[in-house]
Amino acid sequence: MIGIFKKEKAVKRDKAKIEEQKRKAVQEWLPVKDVAEDLIVLKDGRYVCVLKVMPLNISLKSENEKKRIIQTVYEALNGFKDSMQIFSIGRPVDLDSYISFLQSKSKEETSIIKKRLLQEYLKYVASIVTSGEAVERRFFIMLSGKEKDELKAKAHELANNLEKSGLKVELAQDQDIIDLLFSFSHPSQAAFERPPAFNGPYLPPIYS
């Protein structure tokens, strides 16, 4: 019996060592040191500024308007001489609150016809959720630099040039950045939950 207990302890100890090594390996791989003043602070001392670009459906625009938007975006990006990273993230939309709202309206509705329409629409929304088709796509531009003020000035300039096309561009704040990092570091969780509210200072997640 004593031998069995010793063996179990050794197995647990080995597992703990492996998990600790994994955690250290991931922590060493992550380039992020902190998030502060609406910037990502990297371990090498550089800063990263993130621009959020709101999606724009240009299919509803005229041909001339489409060409103008595309040309303006091209000029804004082509005129920016520093390096940048452009990427998009798809994330399932949380429709739970909307479904609850529809259910409440359906219960309160006295008209049989309206109630039936609400129930049919509720089934439609529920089917979209279960099929995984309700996805929001978010677009980001990341800029890096060694000087905080200079980097933010360049980010604002690029945002202003992009907005001339009709796009809505915002400088990501601390909570937006935490949300973005959470999507990368916890992709499976990010699909159905949001990161905790930021109250600073931020430290990279510990993996276990």
JSON list of C-alpha atoms in Angstrom, two decimals:
[
{"chain": "A", "resi": 1, "resn": "MET", "atom": "CA", "xyz": [0.00, 0.00, 0.00]},
{"chain": "A", "resi": 2, "resn": "ILE", "atom": "CA", "xyz": [2.81, 2.42, 0.88]},
{"chain": "A", "resi": 3, "resn": "GLY", "atom": "CA", "xyz": [4.42, 1.72, -2.47]},
{"chain": "A", "resi": 4, "resn": "ILE", "atom": "CA", "xyz": [1.19, 2.53, -4.29]},
{"chain": "A", "resi": 5, "resn": "PHE", "atom": "CA", "xyz": [0.81, 5.87, -2.46]},
{"chain": "A", "resi": 6, "resn": "LYS", "atom": "CA", "xyz": [4.43, 6.77, -3.23]},
{"chain": "A", "resi": 7, "resn": "LYS", "atom": "CA", "xyz": [3.85, 5.95, -6.90]},
{"chain": "A", "resi": 8, "resn": "GLU", "atom": "CA", "xyz": [0.71, 8.12, -7.02]},
{"chain": "A", "resi": 9, "resn": "LYS", "atom": "CA", "xyz": [2.59, 11.01, -5.41]},
{"chain": "A", "resi": 10, "resn": "ALA", "atom": "CA", "xyz": [5.41, 10.64, -7.92]},
{"chain": "A", "resi": 11, "resn": "VAL", "atom": "CA", "xyz": [2.93, 10.67, -10.83]},
{"chain": "A", "resi": 12, "resn": "LYS", "atom": "CA", "xyz": [1.23, 13.82, -9.49]},
{"chain": "A", "resi": 13, "resn": "ARG", "atom": "CA", "xyz": [4.60, 15.46, -8.95]},
{"chain": "A", "resi": 14, "resn": "ASP", "atom": "CA", "xyz": [5.67, 14.65, -12.52]},
{"chain": "A", "resi": 15, "resn": "LYS", "atom": "CA", "xyz": [2.40, 16.00, -13.91]},
{"chain": "A", "resi": 16, "resn": "ALA", "atom": "CA", "xyz": [2.82, 19.19, -11.90]},
{"chain": "A", "resi": 17, "resn": "LYS", "atom": "CA", "xyz": [6.35, 19.64, -13.28]},
{"chain": "A", "resi": 18, "resn": "ILE", "atom": "CA", "xyz": [5.13, 19.14, -16.85]},
{"chain": "A", "resi": 19, "resn": "GLU", "atom": "CA", "xyz": [2.33, 21.68, -16.39]},
{"chain": "A", "resi": 20, "resn": "GLU", "atom": "CA", "xyz": [4.77, 24.15, -14.85]},
{"chain": "A", "resi": 21, "resn": "GLN", "atom": "CA", "xyz": [7.12, 23.74, -17.80]},
{"chain": "A", "resi": 22, "resn": "LYS", "atom": "CA", "xyz": [4.24, 24.29, -20.22]},
{"chain": "A", "resi": 23, "resn": "ARG", "atom": "CA", "xyz": [3.20, 27.43, -18.37]},
{"chain": "A", "resi": 24, "resn": "LYS", "atom": "CA", "xyz": [6.73, 28.83, -18.42]},
{"chain": "A", "resi": 25, "resn": "ALA", "atom": "CA", "xyz": [7.13, 28.00, -22.10]},
{"chain": "A", "resi": 26, "resn": "VAL", "atom": "CA", "xyz": [3.93, 29.87, -23.03]},
{"chain": "A", "resi": 27, "resn": "GLN", "atom": "CA", "xyz": [4.80, 32.81, -20.81]},
{"chain": "A", "resi": 28, "resn": "GLU", "atom": "CA", "xyz": [8.22, 33.07, -22.46]},
{"chain": "A", "resi": 29, "resn": "TRP", "atom": "CA", "xyz": [6.59, 32.91, -25.91]},
{"chain": "A", "resi": 30, "resn": "LEU", "atom": "CA", "xyz": [4.11, 35.72, -25.19]},
{"chain": "A", "resi": 31, "resn": "PRO", "atom": "CA", "xyz": [5.70, 39.06, -26.17]},
{"chain": "A", "resi": 32, "resn": "VAL", "atom": "CA", "xyz": [3.26, 41.08, -24.04]},
{"chain": "A", "resi": 33, "resn": "LYS", "atom": "CA", "xyz": [4.51, 42.57, -20.81]},
{"chain": "A", "resi": 34, "resn": "ASP", "atom": "CA", "xyz": [1.59, 44.80, -19.88]},
{"chain": "A", "resi": 35, "resn": "VAL", "atom": "CA", "xyz": [-1.32, 46.92, -21.11]},
{"chain": "A", "resi": 36, "resn": "ALA", "atom": "CA", "xyz": [-1.37, 50.55, -20.06]},
{"chain": "A", "resi": 37, "resn": "GLU", "atom": "CA", "xyz": [-2.51, 53.94, -21.37]},
{"chain": "A", "resi": 38, "resn": "ASP", "atom": "CA", "xyz": [-4.36, 52.28, -24.28]},
{"chain": "A", "resi": 39, "resn": "LEU", "atom": "CA", "xyz": [-1.15, 50.61, -25.47]},
{"chain": "A", "resi": 40, "resn": "ILE", "atom": "CA", "xyz": [0.36, 47.14, -25.44]},
{"chain": "A", "resi": 41, "resn": "VAL", "atom": "CA", "xyz": [3.75, 47.15, -23.74]},
{"chain": "A", "resi": 42, "resn": "LEU", "atom": "CA", "xyz": [6.06, 44.54, -25.23]},
{"chain": "A", "resi": 43, "resn": "LYS", "atom": "CA", "xyz": [8.89, 42.78, -23.43]},
{"chain": "A", "resi": 44, "resn": "ASP", "atom": "CA", "xyz": [11.47, 44.36, -25.73]},
{"chain": "A", "resi": 45, "resn": "GLY", "atom": "CA", "xyz": [10.42, 47.86, -24.63]},
{"chain": "A", "resi": 46, "resn": "ARG", "atom": "CA", "xyz": [8.37, 48.74, -27.70]},
{"chain": "A", "resi": 47, "resn": "TYR", "atom": "CA", "xyz": [4.73, 49.81, -27.67]},
{"chain": "A", "resi": 48, "resn": "VAL", "atom": "CA", "xyz": [1.83, 48.67, -29.84]},
{"chain": "A", "resi": 49, "resn": "CYS", "atom": "CA", "xyz": [-1.16, 50.84, -30.68]},
{"chain": "A", "resi": 50, "resn": "VAL", "atom": "CA", "xyz": [-4.34, 49.19, -31.95]},
{"chain": "A", "resi": 51, "resn": "LEU", "atom": "CA", "xyz": [-6.92, 50.78, -34.24]},
{"chain": "A", "resi": 52, "resn": "LYS", "atom": "CA", "xyz": [-10.43, 49.33, -34.41]},
{"chain": "A", "resi": 53, "resn": "VAL", "atom": "CA", "xyz": [-12.00, 49.62, -37.86]},
{"chain": "A", "resi": 54, "resn": "MET", "atom": "CA", "xyz": [-15.76, 49.22, -37.94]},
{"chain": "A", "resi": 55, "resn": "PRO", "atom": "CA", "xyz": [-17.10, 47.06, -40.80]},
{"chain": "A", "resi": 56, "resn": "LEU", "atom": "CA", "xyz": [-18.67, 48.94, -43.72]},
{"chain": "A", "resi": 57, "resn": "ASN", "atom": "CA", "xyz": [-21.02, 47.28, -46.21]},
{"chain": "A", "resi": 58, "resn": "ILE", "atom": "CA", "xyz": [-20.05, 48.92, -49.50]},
{"chain": "A", "resi": 59, "resn": "SER", "atom": "CA", "xyz": [-22.37, 46.64, -51.50]},
{"chain": "A", "resi": 60, "resn": "LEU", "atom": "CA", "xyz": [-25.14, 49.15, -50.76]},
{"chain": "A", "resi": 61, "resn": "LYS", "atom": "CA", "xyz": [-23.12, 51.99, -52.27]},
{"chain": "A", "resi": 62, "resn": "SER", "atom": "CA", "xyz": [-23.13, 53.17, -55.88]},
{"chain": "A", "resi": 63, "resn": "GLU", "atom": "CA", "xyz": [-20.26, 52.18, -58.17]},
{"chain": "A", "resi": 64, "resn": "ASN", "atom": "CA", "xyz": [-18.71, 55.64, -57.97]},
{"chain": "A", "resi": 65, "resn": "GLU", "atom": "CA", "xyz": [-18.99, 55.62, -54.19]},
{"chain": "A", "resi": 66, "resn": "LYS", "atom": "CA", "xyz": [-17.37, 52.16, -54.02]},
{"chain": "A", "resi": 67, "resn": "LYS", "atom": "CA", "xyz": [-14.43, 53.35, -56.12]},
{"chain": "A", "resi": 68, "resn": "ARG", "atom": "CA", "xyz": [-14.05, 56.46, -53.97]},
{"chain": "A", "resi": 69, "resn": "ILE", "atom": "CA", "xyz": [-14.01, 54.43, -50.73]},
{"chain": "A", "resi": 70, "resn": "ILE", "atom": "CA", "xyz": [-11.50, 51.89, -52.06]},
{"chain": "A", "resi": 71, "resn": "GLN", "atom": "CA", "xyz": [-9.24, 54.63, -53.48]},
{"chain": "A", "resi": 72, "resn": "THR", "atom": "CA", "xyz": [-9.30, 56.61, -50.23]},
{"chain": "A", "resi": 73, "resn": "VAL", "atom": "CA", "xyz": [-8.45, 53.54, -48.14]},
{"chain": "A", "resi": 74, "resn": "TYR", "atom": "CA", "xyz": [-5.67, 52.61, -50.56]},
{"chain": "A", "resi": 75, "resn": "GLU", "atom": "CA", "xyz": [-4.17, 56.11, -50.36]},
{"chain": "A", "resi": 76, "resn": "ALA", "atom": "CA", "xyz": [-4.37, 56.13, -46.54]},
{"chain": "A", "resi": 77, "resn": "LEU", "atom": "CA", "xyz": [-2.62, 52.78, -46.18]},
{"chain": "A", "resi": 78, "resn": "ASN", "atom": "CA", "xyz": [-0.14, 53.34, -48.98]},
{"chain": "A", "resi": 79, "resn": "GLY", "atom": "CA", "xyz": [0.80, 56.75, -47.59]},
{"chain": "A", "resi": 80, "resn": "PHE", "atom": "CA", "xyz": [1.63, 55.30, -44.17]},
{"chain": "A", "resi": 81, "resn": "LYS", "atom": "CA", "xyz": [5.37, 54.60, -44.31]},
{"chain": "A", "resi": 82, "resn": "ASP", "atom": "CA", "xyz": [5.76, 52.65, -41.06]},
{"chain": "A", "resi": 83, "resn": "SER", "atom": "CA", "xyz": [5.09, 48.94, -40.74]},
{"chain": "A", "resi": 84, "resn": "MET", "atom": "CA", "xyz": [1.63, 47.77, -39.72]},
{"chain": "A", "resi": 85, "resn": "GLN", "atom": "CA", "xyz": [-0.36, 44.59, -39.26]},
{"chain": "A", "resi": 86, "resn": "ILE", "atom": "CA", "xyz": [-3.94, 44.31, -40.52]},
{"chain": "A", "resi": 87, "resn": "PHE", "atom": "CA", "xyz": [-6.11, 41.42, -39.41]},
{"chain": "A", "resi": 88, "resn": "SER", "atom": "CA", "xyz": [-9.70, 40.45, -38.71]},
{"chain": "A", "resi": 89, "resn": "ILE", "atom": "CA", "xyz": [-11.27, 38.22, -36.08]},
{"chain": "A", "resi": 90, "resn": "GLY", "atom": "CA", "xyz": [-14.58, 36.41, -36.36]},
{"chain": "A", "resi": 91, "resn": "ARG", "atom": "CA", "xyz": [-16.46, 35.79, -33.16]},
{"chain": "A", "resi": 92, "resn": "PRO", "atom": "CA", "xyz": [-19.91, 34.29, -32.52]},
{"chain": "A", "resi": 93, "resn": "VAL", "atom": "CA", "xyz": [-22.44, 36.96, -31.60]},
{"chain": "A", "resi": 94, "resn": "ASP", "atom": "CA", "xyz": [-24.00, 36.64, -28.15]},
{"chain": "A", "resi": 95, "resn": "LEU", "atom": "CA", "xyz": [-27.75, 36.71, -28.88]},
{"chain": "A", "resi": 96, "resn": "ASP", "atom": "CA", "xyz": [-28.93, 35.43, -25.47]},
{"chain": "A", "resi": 97, "resn": "SER", "atom": "CA", "xyz": [-30.16, 38.84, -24.31]},
{"chain": "A", "resi": 98, "resn": "TYR", "atom": "CA", "xyz": [-31.94, 39.39, -27.63]},
{"chain": "A", "resi": 99, "resn": "ILE", "atom": "CA", "xyz": [-33.63, 35.99, -27.42]},
{"chain": "A", "resi": 100, "resn": "SER", "atom": "CA", "xyz": [-34.73, 36.76, -23.84]},
{"chain": "A", "resi": 101, "resn": "PHE", "atom": "CA", "xyz": [-36.16, 40.07, -25.05]},
{"chain": "A", "resi": 102, "resn": "LEU", "atom": "CA", "xyz": [-38.14, 38.32, -27.81]},
{"chain": "A", "resi": 103, "resn": "GLN", "atom": "CA", "xyz": [-39.44, 35.73, -25.35]},
{"chain": "A", "resi": 104, "resn": "SER", "atom": "CA", "xyz": [-40.65, 38.49, -23.00]},
{"chain": "A", "resi": 105, "resn": "LYS", "atom": "CA", "xyz": [-42.35, 40.33, -25.85]},
{"chain": "A", "resi": 106, "resn": "SER", "atom": "CA", "xyz": [-44.01, 37.13, -27.00]},
{"chain": "A", "resi": 107, "resn": "LYS", "atom": "CA", "xyz": [-45.43, 36.48, -23.51]},
{"chain": "A", "resi": 108, "resn": "GLU", "atom": "CA", "xyz": [-46.68, 40.04, -23.15]},
{"chain": "A", "resi": 109, "resn": "GLU", "atom": "CA", "xyz": [-48.24, 40.23, -26.63]},
{"chain": "A", "resi": 110, "resn": "THR", "atom": "CA", "xyz": [-52.04, 39.93, -26.59]},
{"chain": "A", "resi": 111, "resn": "SER", "atom": "CA", "xyz": [-52.57, 39.80, -30.36]},
{"chain": "A", "resi": 112, "resn": "ILE", "atom": "CA", "xyz": [-52.60, 36.18, -31.55]},
{"chain": "A", "resi": 113, "resn": "ILE", "atom": "CA", "xyz": [-51.20, 37.11, -34.97]},
{"chain": "A", "resi": 114, "resn": "LYS", "atom": "CA", "xyz": [-48.35, 39.20, -33.53]},
{"chain": "A", "resi": 115, "resn": "LYS", "atom": "CA", "xyz": [-47.59, 36.50, -30.95]},
{"chain": "A", "resi": 116, "resn": "ARG", "atom": "CA", "xyz": [-47.37, 33.89, -33.70]},
{"chain": "A", "resi": 117, "resn": "LEU", "atom": "CA", "xyz": [-45.04, 36.10, -35.75]},
{"chain": "A", "resi": 118, "resn": "LEU", "atom": "CA", "xyz": [-42.82, 36.70, -32.74]},
{"chain": "A", "resi": 119, "resn": "GLN", "atom": "CA", "xyz": [-42.62, 32.98, -32.01]},
{"chain": "A", "resi": 120, "resn": "GLU", "atom": "CA", "xyz": [-41.70, 32.22, -35.61]},
{"chain": "A", "resi": 121, "resn": "TYR", "atom": "CA", "xyz": [-39.04, 34.89, -35.57]},
{"chain": "A", "resi": 122, "resn": "LEU", "atom": "CA", "xyz": [-37.77, 33.57, -32.24]},
{"chain": "A", "resi": 123, "resn": "LYS", "atom": "CA", "xyz": [-37.34, 30.13, -33.81]},
{"chain": "A", "resi": 124, "resn": "TYR", "atom": "CA", "xyz": [-35.44, 31.72, -36.69]},
{"chain": "A", "resi": 125, "resn": "VAL", "atom": "CA", "xyz": [-33.04, 33.57, -34.37]},
{"chain": "A", "resi": 126, "resn": "ALA", "atom": "CA", "xyz": [-32.52, 30.41, -32.29]},
{"chain": "A", "resi": 127, "resn": "SER", "atom": "CA", "xyz": [-31.70, 28.45, -35.45]},
{"chain": "A", "resi": 128, "resn": "ILE", "atom": "CA", "xyz": [-29.04, 31.02, -36.40]},
{"chain": "A", "resi": 129, "resn": "VAL", "atom": "CA", "xyz": [-27.44, 30.67, -32.96]},
{"chain": "A", "resi": 130, "resn": "THR", "atom": "CA", "xyz": [-27.36, 26.87, -33.06]},
{"chain": "A", "resi": 131, "resn": "SER", "atom": "CA", "xyz": [-25.99, 26.83, -36.62]},
{"chain": "A", "resi": 132, "resn": "GLY", "atom": "CA", "xyz": [-23.08, 29.09, -35.65]},
{"chain": "A", "resi": 133, "resn": "GLU", "atom": "CA", "xyz": [-23.83, 31.50, -38.50]},
{"chain": "A", "resi": 134, "resn": "ALA", "atom": "CA", "xyz": [-24.23, 34.53, -36.22]},
{"chain": "A", "resi": 135, "resn": "VAL", "atom": "CA", "xyz": [-20.66, 35.78, -36.42]},
{"chain": "A", "resi": 136, "resn": "GLU", "atom": "CA", "xyz": [-19.40, 39.32, -36.03]},
{"chain": "A", "resi": 137, "resn": "ARG", "atom": "CA", "xyz": [-16.20, 40.22, -37.83]},
{"chain": "A", "resi": 138, "resn": "ARG", "atom": "CA", "xyz": [-13.92, 42.78, -36.29]},
{"chain": "A", "resi": 139, "resn": "PHE", "atom": "CA", "xyz": [-11.02, 44.49, -38.06]},
{"chain": "A", "resi": 140, "resn": "PHE", "atom": "CA", "xyz": [-7.85, 45.83, -36.47]},
{"chain": "A", "resi": 141, "resn": "ILE", "atom": "CA", "xyz": [-4.67, 47.65, -37.47]},
{"chain": "A", "resi": 142, "resn": "MET", "atom": "CA", "xyz": [-1.65, 47.32, -35.19]},
{"chain": "A", "resi": 143, "resn": "LEU", "atom": "CA", "xyz": [1.19, 49.85, -35.20]},
{"chain": "A", "resi": 144, "resn": "SER", "atom": "CA", "xyz": [4.39, 49.58, -33.17]},
{"chain": "A", "resi": 145, "resn": "GLY", "atom": "CA", "xyz": [7.02, 52.07, -32.05]},
{"chain": "A", "resi": 146, "resn": "LYS", "atom": "CA", "xyz": [9.45, 53.03, -29.29]},
{"chain": "A", "resi": 147, "resn": "GLU", "atom": "CA", "xyz": [7.89, 56.38, -28.34]},
{"chain": "A", "resi": 148, "resn": "LYS", "atom": "CA", "xyz": [4.36, 56.40, -26.91]},
{"chain": "A", "resi": 149, "resn": "ASP", "atom": "CA", "xyz": [3.37, 59.93, -27.91]},
{"chain": "A", "resi": 150, "resn": "GLU", "atom": "CA", "xyz": [4.80, 59.63, -31.41]},
{"chain": "A", "resi": 151, "resn": "LEU", "atom": "CA", "xyz": [3.07, 56.28, -31.92]},
{"chain": "A", "resi": 152, "resn": "LYS", "atom": "CA", "xyz": [-0.31, 57.62, -30.82]},
{"chain": "A", "resi": 153, "resn": "ALA", "atom": "CA", "xyz": [0.11, 60.66, -33.07]},
{"chain": "A", "resi": 154, "resn": "LYS", "atom": "CA", "xyz": [0.75, 58.38, -36.07]},
{"chain": "A", "resi": 155, "resn": "ALA", "atom": "CA", "xyz": [-2.24, 56.22, -35.12]},
{"chain": "A", "resi": 156, "resn": "HIS", "atom": "CA", "xyz": [-4.55, 59.25, -34.97]},
{"chain": "A", "resi": 157, "resn": "GLU", "atom": "CA", "xyz": [-3.23, 60.48, -38.32]},
{"chain": "A", "resi": 158, "resn": "LEU", "atom": "CA", "xyz": [-3.89, 57.12, -39.97]},
{"chain": "A", "resi": 159, "resn": "ALA", "atom": "CA", "xyz": [-7.35, 56.94, -38.37]},
{"chain": "A", "resi": 160, "resn": "ASN", "atom": "CA", "xyz": [-8.23, 60.41, -39.69]},
{"chain": "A", "resi": 161, "resn": "ASN", "atom": "CA", "xyz": [-7.07, 59.49, -43.22]},
{"chain": "A", "resi": 162, "resn": "LEU", "atom": "CA", "xyz": [-9.09, 56.27, -43.18]},
{"chain": "A", "resi": 163, "resn": "GLU", "atom": "CA", "xyz": [-12.19, 58.08, -41.93]},
{"chain": "A", "resi": 164, "resn": "LYS", "atom": "CA", "xyz": [-12.14, 60.23, -45.07]},
{"chain": "A", "resi": 165, "resn": "SER", "atom": "CA", "xyz": [-13.44, 57.13, -46.87]},
{"chain": "A", "resi": 166, "resn": "GLY", "atom": "CA", "xyz": [-16.44, 56.89, -44.56]},
{"chain": "A", "resi": 167, "resn": "LEU", "atom": "CA", "xyz": [-14.98, 54.22, -42.29]},
{"chain": "A", "resi": 168, "resn": "LYS", "atom": "CA", "xyz": [-15.34, 54.60, -38.55]},
{"chain": "A", "resi": 169, "resn": "VAL", "atom": "CA", "xyz": [-11.96, 54.11, -36.88]},
{"chain": "A", "resi": 170, "resn": "GLU", "atom": "CA", "xyz": [-11.25, 54.24, -33.16]},
{"chain": "A", "resi": 171, "resn": "LEU", "atom": "CA", "xyz": [-8.14, 53.97, -31.02]},
{"chain": "A", "resi": 172, "resn": "ALA", "atom": "CA", "xyz": [-8.55, 50.80, -28.97]},
{"chain": "A", "resi": 173, "resn": "GLN", "atom": "CA", "xyz": [-8.71, 51.41, -25.23]},
{"chain": "A", "resi": 174, "resn": "ASP", "atom": "CA", "xyz": [-7.36, 49.14, -22.49]},
{"chain": "A", "resi": 175, "resn": "GLN", "atom": "CA", "xyz": [-10.52, 47.00, -22.29]},
{"chain": "A", "resi": 176, "resn": "ASP", "atom": "CA", "xyz": [-10.59, 46.59, -26.09]},
{"chain": "A", "resi": 177, "resn": "ILE", "atom": "CA", "xyz": [-6.97, 45.43, -26.02]},
{"chain": "A", "resi": 178, "resn": "ILE", "atom": "CA", "xyz": [-7.65, 42.96, -23.19]},
{"chain": "A", "resi": 179, "resn": "ASP", "atom": "CA", "xyz": [-10.57, 41.61, -25.21]},
{"chain": "A", "resi": 180, "resn": "LEU", "atom": "CA", "xyz": [-8.32, 41.23, -28.26]},
{"chain": "A", "resi": 181, "resn": "LEU", "atom": "CA", "xyz": [-5.53, 39.50, -26.32]},
{"chain": "A", "resi": 182, "resn": "PHE", "atom": "CA", "xyz": [-8.11, 37.22, -24.71]},
{"chain": "A", "resi": 183, "resn": "SER", "atom": "CA", "xyz": [-9.25, 36.14, -28.19]},
{"chain": "A", "resi": 184, "resn": "PHE", "atom": "CA", "xyz": [-5.69, 35.09, -29.04]},
{"chain": "A", "resi": 185, "resn": "SER", "atom": "CA", "xyz": [-4.68, 33.53, -25.73]},
{"chain": "A", "resi": 186, "resn": "HIS", "atom": "CA", "xyz": [-8.01, 31.79, -25.00]},
{"chain": "A", "resi": 187, "resn": "PRO", "atom": "CA", "xyz": [-9.60, 31.13, -28.42]},
{"chain": "A", "resi": 188, "resn": "SER", "atom": "CA", "xyz": [-11.94, 28.37, -27.23]},
{"chain": "A", "resi": 189, "resn": "GLN", "atom": "CA", "xyz": [-13.22, 30.45, -24.28]},
{"chain": "A", "resi": 190, "resn": "ALA", "atom": "CA", "xyz": [-13.43, 33.65, -26.31]},
{"chain": "A", "resi": 191, "resn": "ALA", "atom": "CA", "xyz": [-16.01, 31.98, -28.55]},
{"chain": "A", "resi": 192, "resn": "PHE", "atom": "CA", "xyz": [-18.61, 32.03, -25.79]},
{"chain": "A", "resi": 193, "resn": "GLU", "atom": "CA", "xyz": [-17.43, 34.36, -23.02]},
{"chain": "A", "resi": 194, "resn": "ARG", "atom": "CA", "xyz": [-15.88, 37.77, -22.56]},
{"chain": "A", "resi": 195, "resn": "PRO", "atom": "CA", "xyz": [-12.77, 38.61, -20.54]},
{"chain": "A", "resi": 196, "resn": "PRO", "atom": "CA", "xyz": [-13.18, 40.20, -17.09]},
{"chain": "A", "resi": 197, "resn": "ALA", "atom": "CA", "xyz": [-13.53, 43.98, -16.93]},
{"chain": "A", "resi": 198, "resn": "PHE", "atom": "CA", "xyz": [-10.20, 45.77, -16.96]},
{"chain": "A", "resi": 199, "resn": "ASN", "atom": "CA", "xyz": [-9.26, 47.60, -13.76]},
{"chain": "A", "resi": 200, "resn": "GLY", "atom": "CA", "xyz": [-5.47, 47.58, -14.34]},
{"chain": "A", "resi": 201, "resn": "PRO", "atom": "CA", "xyz": [-2.67, 46.97, -14.29]},
{"chain": "A", "resi": 202, "resn": "TYR", "atom": "CA", "xyz": [-2.83, 44.11, -16.77]},
{"chain": "A", "resi": 203, "resn": "LEU", "atom": "CA", "xyz": [-0.48, 41.16, -16.63]},
{"chain": "A", "resi": 204, "resn": "PRO", "atom": "CA", "xyz": [-0.34, 38.36, -19.23]},
{"chain": "A", "resi": 205, "resn": "PRO", "atom": "CA", "xyz": [-2.52, 35.33, -18.42]},
{"chain": "A", "resi": 206, "resn": "ILE", "atom": "CA", "xyz": [-1.04, 32.40, -16.55]},
{"chain": "A", "resi": 207, "resn": "TYR", "atom": "CA", "xyz": [-1.66, 29.10, -18.31]},
{"chain": "A", "resi": 208, "resn": "SER", "atom": "CA", "xyz": [-2.34, 25.97, -16.37]}
]
